[in-house]
Tab-separated table of C-alpha atoms and ligand atoms in Angstrom:
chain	number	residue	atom	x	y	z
A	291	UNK	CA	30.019	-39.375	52.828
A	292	UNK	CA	26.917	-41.327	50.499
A	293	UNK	CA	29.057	-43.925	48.915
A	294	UNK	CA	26.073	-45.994	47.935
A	295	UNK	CA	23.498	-44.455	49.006
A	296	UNK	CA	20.340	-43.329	47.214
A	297	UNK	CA	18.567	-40.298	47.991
A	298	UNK	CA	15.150	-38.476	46.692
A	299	UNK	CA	15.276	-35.083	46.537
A	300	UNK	CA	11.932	-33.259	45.837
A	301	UNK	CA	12.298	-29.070	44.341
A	302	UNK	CA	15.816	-30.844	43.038
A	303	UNK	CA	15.691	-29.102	40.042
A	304	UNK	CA	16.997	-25.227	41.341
A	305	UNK	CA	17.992	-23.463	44.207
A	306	UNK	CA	18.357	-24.985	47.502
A	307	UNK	CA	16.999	-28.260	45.508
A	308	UNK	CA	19.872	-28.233	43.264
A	309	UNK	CA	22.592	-27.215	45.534
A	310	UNK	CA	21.783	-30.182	47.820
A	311	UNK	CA	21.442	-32.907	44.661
A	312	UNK	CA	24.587	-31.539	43.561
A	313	UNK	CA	26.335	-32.171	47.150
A	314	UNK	CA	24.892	-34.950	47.635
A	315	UNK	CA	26.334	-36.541	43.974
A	316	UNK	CA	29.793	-35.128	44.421
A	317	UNK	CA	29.839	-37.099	47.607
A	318	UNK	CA	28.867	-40.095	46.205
A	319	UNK	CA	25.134	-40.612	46.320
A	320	UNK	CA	22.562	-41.674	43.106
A	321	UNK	CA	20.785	-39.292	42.983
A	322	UNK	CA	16.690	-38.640	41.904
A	323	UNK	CA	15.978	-34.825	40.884
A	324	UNK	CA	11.934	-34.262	41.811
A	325	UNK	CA	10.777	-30.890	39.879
A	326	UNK	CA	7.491	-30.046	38.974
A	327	UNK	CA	7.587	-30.288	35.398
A	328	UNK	CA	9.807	-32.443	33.031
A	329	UNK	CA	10.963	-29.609	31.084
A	330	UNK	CA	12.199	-27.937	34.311
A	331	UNK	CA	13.441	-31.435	35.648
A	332	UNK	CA	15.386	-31.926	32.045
A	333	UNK	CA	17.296	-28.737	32.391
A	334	UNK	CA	18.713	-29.682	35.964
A	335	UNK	CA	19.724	-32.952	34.368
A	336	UNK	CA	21.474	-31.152	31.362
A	337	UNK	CA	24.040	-29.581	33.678
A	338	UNK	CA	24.262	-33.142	35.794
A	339	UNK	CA	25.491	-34.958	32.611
A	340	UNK	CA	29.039	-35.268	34.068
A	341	UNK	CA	26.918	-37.442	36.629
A	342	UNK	CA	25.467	-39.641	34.327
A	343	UNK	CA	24.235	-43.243	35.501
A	344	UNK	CA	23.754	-41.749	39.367
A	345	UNK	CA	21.134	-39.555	38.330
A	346	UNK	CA	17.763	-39.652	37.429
A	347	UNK	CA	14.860	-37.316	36.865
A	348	UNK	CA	11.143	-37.443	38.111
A	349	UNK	CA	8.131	-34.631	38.499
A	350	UNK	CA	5.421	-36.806	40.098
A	351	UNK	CA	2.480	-34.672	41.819
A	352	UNK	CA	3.732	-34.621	45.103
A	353	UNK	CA	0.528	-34.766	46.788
A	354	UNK	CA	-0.554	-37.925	44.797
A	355	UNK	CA	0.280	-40.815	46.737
A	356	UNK	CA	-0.166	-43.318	42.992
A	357	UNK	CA	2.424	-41.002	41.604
A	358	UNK	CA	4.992	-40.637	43.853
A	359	UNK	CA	4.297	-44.673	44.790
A	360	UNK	CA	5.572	-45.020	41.088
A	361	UNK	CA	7.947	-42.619	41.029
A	362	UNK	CA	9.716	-44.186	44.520
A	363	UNK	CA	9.409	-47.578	42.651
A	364	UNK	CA	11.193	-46.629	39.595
A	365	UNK	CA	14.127	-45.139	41.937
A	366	UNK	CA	14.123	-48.701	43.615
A	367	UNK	CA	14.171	-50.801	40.244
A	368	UNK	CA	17.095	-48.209	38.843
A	369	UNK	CA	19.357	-48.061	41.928
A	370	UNK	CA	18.173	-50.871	43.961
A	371	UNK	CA	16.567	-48.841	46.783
A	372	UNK	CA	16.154	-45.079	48.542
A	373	UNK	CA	18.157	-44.722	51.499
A	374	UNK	CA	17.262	-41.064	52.190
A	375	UNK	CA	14.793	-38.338	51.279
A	376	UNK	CA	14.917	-35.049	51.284
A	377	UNK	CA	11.312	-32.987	51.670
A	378	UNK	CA	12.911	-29.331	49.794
A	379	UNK	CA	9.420	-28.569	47.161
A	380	UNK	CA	8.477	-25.327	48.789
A	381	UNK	CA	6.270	-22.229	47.778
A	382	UNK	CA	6.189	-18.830	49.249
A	383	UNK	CA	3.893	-16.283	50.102
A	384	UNK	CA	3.307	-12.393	50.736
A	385	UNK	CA	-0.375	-12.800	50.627
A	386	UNK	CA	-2.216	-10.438	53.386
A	387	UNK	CA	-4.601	-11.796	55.487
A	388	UNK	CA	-7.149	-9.775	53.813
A	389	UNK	CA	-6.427	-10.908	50.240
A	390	UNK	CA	-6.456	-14.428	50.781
A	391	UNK	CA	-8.533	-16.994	49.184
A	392	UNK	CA	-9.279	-20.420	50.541
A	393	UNK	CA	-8.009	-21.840	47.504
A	394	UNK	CA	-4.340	-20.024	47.697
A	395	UNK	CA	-4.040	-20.950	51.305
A	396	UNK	CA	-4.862	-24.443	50.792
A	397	UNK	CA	-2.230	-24.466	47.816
A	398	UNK	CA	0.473	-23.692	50.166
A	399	UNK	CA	-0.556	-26.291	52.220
A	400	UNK	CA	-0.417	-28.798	50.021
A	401	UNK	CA	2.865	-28.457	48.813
A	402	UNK	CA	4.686	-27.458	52.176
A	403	UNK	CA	2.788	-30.127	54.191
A	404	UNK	CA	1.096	-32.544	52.228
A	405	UNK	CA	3.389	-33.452	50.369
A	406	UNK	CA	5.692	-33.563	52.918
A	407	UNK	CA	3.786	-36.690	54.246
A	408	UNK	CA	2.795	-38.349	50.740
A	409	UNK	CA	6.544	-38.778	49.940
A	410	UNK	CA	7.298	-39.846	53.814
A	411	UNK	CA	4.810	-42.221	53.737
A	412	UNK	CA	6.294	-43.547	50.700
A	413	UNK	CA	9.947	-43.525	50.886
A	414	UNK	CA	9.140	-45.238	55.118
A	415	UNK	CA	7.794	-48.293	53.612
A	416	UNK	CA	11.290	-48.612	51.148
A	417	UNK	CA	13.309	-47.773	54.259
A	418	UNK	CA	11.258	-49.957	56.869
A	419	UNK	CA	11.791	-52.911	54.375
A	420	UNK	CA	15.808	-52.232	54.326
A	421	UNK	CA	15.921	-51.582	57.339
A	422	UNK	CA	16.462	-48.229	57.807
A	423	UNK	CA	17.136	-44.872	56.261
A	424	UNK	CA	16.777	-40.687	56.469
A	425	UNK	CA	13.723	-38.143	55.848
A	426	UNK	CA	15.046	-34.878	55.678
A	427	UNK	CA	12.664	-31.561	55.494
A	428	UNK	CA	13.138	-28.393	54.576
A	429	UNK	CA	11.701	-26.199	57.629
A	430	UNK	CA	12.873	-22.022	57.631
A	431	UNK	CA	13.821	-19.845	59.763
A	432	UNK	CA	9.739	-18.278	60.227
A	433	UNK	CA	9.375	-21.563	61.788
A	434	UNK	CA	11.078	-19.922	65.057
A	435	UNK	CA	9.509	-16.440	63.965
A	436	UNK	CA	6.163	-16.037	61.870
A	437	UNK	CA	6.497	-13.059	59.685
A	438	UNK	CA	4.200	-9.678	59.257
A	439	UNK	CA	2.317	-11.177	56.048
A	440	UNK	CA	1.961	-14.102	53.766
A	441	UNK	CA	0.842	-16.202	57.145
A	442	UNK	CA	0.275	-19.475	55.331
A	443	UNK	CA	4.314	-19.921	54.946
A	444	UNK	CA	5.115	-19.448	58.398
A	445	UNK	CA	2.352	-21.870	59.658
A	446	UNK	CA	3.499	-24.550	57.014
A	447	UNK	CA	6.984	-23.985	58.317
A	448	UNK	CA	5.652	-24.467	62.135
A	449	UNK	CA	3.884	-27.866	60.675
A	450	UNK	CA	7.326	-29.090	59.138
A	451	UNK	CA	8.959	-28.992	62.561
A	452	UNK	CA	5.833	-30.611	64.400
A	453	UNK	CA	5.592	-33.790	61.454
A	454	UNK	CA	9.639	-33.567	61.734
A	455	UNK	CA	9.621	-33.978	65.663
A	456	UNK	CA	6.799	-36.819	65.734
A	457	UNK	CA	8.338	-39.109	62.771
A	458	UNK	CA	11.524	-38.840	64.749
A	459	UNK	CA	10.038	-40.187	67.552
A	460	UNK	CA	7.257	-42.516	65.274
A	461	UNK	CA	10.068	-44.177	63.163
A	462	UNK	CA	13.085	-44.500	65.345
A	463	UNK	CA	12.083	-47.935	65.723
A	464	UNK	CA	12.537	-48.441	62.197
A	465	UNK	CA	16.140	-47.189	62.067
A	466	UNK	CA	14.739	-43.828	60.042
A	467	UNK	CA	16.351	-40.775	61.333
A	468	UNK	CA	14.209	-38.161	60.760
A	469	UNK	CA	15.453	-33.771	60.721
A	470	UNK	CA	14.871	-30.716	59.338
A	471	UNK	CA	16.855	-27.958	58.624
A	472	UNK	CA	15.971	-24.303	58.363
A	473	UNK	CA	17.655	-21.848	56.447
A	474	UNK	CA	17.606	-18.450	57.017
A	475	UNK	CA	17.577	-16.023	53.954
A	476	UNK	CA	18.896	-17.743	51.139
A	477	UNK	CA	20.686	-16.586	47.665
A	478	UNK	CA	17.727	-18.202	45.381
A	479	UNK	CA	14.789	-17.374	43.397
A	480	UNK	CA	12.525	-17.357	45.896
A	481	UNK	CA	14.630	-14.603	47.713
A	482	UNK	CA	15.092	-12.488	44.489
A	483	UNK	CA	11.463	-12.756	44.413
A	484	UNK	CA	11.231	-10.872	47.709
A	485	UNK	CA	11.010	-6.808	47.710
A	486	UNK	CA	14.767	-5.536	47.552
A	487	UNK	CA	13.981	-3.072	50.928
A	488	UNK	CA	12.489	-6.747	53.119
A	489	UNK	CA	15.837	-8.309	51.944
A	490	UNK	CA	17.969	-5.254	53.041
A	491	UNK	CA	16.253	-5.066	56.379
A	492	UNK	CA	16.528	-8.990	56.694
A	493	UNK	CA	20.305	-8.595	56.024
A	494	UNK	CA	20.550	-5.890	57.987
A	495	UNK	CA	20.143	-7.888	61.064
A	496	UNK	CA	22.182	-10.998	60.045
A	497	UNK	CA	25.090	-11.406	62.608
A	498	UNK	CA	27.272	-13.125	60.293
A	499	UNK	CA	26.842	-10.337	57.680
A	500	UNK	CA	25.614	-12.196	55.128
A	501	UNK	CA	22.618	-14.212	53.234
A	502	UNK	CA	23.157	-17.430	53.469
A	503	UNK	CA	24.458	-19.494	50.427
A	504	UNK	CA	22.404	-22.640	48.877
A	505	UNK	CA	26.245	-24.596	49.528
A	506	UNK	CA	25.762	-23.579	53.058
A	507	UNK	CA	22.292	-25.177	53.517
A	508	UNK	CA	23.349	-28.079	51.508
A	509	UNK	CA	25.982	-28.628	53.488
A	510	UNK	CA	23.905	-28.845	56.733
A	511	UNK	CA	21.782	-31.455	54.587
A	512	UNK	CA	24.841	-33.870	53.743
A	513	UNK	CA	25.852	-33.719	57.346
A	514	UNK	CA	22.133	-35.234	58.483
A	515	UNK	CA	21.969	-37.818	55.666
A	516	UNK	CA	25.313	-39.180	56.217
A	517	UNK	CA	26.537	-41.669	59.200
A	518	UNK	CA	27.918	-39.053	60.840
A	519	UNK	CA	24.647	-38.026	62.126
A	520	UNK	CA	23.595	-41.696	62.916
A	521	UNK	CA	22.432	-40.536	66.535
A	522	UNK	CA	20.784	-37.417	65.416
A	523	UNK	CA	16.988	-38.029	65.224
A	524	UNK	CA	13.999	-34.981	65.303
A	525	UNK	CA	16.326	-32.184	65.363
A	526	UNK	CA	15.719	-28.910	63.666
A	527	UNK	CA	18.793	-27.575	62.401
A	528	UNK	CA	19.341	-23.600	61.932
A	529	UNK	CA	21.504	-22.817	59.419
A	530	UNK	CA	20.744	-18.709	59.286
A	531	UNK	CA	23.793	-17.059	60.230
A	532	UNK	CA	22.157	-16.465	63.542
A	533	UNK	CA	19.240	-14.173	62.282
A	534	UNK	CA	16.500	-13.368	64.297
A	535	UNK	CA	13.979	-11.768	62.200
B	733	NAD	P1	13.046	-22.200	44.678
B	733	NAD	O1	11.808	-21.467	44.350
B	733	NAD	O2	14.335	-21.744	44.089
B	733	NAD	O3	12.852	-23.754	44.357
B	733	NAD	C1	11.678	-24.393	44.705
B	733	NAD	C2	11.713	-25.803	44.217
B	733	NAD	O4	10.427	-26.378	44.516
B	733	NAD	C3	11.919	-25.923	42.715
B	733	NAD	O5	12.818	-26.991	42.450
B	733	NAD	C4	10.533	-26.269	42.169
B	733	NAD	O6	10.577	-27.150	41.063
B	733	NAD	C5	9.896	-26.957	43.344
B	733	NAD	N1	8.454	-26.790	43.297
B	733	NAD	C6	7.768	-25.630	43.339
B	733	NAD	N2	6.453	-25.879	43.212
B	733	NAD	C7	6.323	-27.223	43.083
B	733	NAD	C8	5.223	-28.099	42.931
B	733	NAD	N3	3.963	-27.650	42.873
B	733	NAD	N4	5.467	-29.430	42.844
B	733	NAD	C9	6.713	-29.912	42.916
B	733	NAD	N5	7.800	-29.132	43.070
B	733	NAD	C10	7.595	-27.812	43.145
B	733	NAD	O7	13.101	-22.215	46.247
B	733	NAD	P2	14.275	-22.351	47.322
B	733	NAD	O8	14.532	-21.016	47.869
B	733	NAD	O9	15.405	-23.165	46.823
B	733	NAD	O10	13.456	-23.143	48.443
B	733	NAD	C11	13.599	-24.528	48.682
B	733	NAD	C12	13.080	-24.811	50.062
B	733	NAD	O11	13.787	-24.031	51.016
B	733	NAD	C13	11.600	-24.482	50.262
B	733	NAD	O12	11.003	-25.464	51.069
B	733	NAD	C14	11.646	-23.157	51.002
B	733	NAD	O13	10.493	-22.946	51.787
B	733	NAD	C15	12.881	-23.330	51.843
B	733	NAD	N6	13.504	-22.108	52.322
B	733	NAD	C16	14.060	-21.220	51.467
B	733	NAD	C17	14.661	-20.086	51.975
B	733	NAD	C18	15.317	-19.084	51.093
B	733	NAD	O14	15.692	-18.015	51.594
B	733	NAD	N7	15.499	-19.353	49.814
B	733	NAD	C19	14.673	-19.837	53.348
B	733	NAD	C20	14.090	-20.775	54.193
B	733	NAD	C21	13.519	-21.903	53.658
């Protein structure tokens, strides 16, 4: 469904990240794996090694415009452009309103929004010059919902679907599609980082009895960078087993 095509996926390097790079490769794409740290960014390549020549590493700051600008460039100069991006870096938080600090607020900000824009920004200009491409974002099911603590998440979440909905509309003229997709609870680290009883009770209330898979989100992803979504623009798409927590 990518024959071809080149995509950047930031937070490649585990969980939903990794599922997605890995869907995206077996389908045909070059692929470049965004992590925060090399060593991190290394590992995911070690078990990519049966894709070697279509993938490619990178951990630029993602909220420095100079180092994702060179980190865009080198994808162009190694597969010959970027076709589609995919927004996934994304921290958590259980923070109370209470207990937080400007600083730890702002931190979740910059990764689930800034950065969000710094590495739109840069992959628009590639796509504007070929003449079009995809930006895909990783949104969540709090988007719809909030949740009882850890506010900064939820209002990130709520900003993904607002920058989601206006680029759609912003770069249609370009040819860039631009979508989000939302997952509900997800088997990764950042869910095994949750308290076991908020996952139970999360579960609990899952109509398709079940946490979703990072395959399942990944999936949703392929669909929305491939042709097959060529008239899909500014869509949020729930992949959460109907959950409405
Ligand atoms: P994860 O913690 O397993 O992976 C997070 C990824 O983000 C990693 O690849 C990590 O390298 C990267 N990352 C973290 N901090 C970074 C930084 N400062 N700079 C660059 N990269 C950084 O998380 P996940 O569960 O796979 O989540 C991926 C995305 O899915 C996030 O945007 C998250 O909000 C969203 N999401 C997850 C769930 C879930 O249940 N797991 C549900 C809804 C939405």
């Amino acid at each position: 469904m990518l024959k071809n095509k080149t995509a950047v996926v930031t937070g490649g390097t585990r969980g939903i990240g990794f599922s997605i790079v890995k869907t995206f490769l077996d389908n045909g794409a070059n692929v470049v794996v965004c992590g925060s740290r090399q060593e991190t960014v290394d590992k995911a390549l070690a078990q990519l090694s049966a894709y070697e020549g279509r993938v490619m590493g990178a951990c630029p700051d993602l909220c420095d415009p100079q180092a994702v600008g060179a980190a865009f460039a080198a994808a162009k100069e190694k597969f010959g452009g970027v076709d589609i991006l995919v927004n996934n870096a994304g921290v958590s938080s259980r923070t109370s309103l209470y207990d937080y600090t400007v600083e730890e607020f702002g931190k979740i900000l910059d990764l689930n929004v800034k950065a969000l824009f710094v590495c739109a920004q840069a992959a628009a200009r590639i796509m504007k010059e070929q003449g079009g491409g995809v930006i895909l974002n990783t949104s969540s099911m709090v988007s719809e919902y909030g949740q009882p603590s850890g506010s900064a998440y939820p209002t990130t979440k709520f900003a993904v679907n607002g920058f989601t909905k206006s680029l759609a509309r912003e770069l249609a003229k370009d040819q860039i599609r631009v979508n989000a997709v939302a997952p509900g609870v997800t088997a990764t680290d950042m869910v095994a980082a949750l308290p076991k009883e908020m996952v139970d009770r999360i579960s609990a209330g899952i109509p398709l009895g079940r946490v979703g898979q990072p395959e399942d989100v990944a999936n949703a992803f392929l669909y929305l960078a491939s042709d097959q979504a060529s008239y899909v623009t500014g869509t949020v798409l729930k992949v959460d087993g109907a959950a409405m927590t």
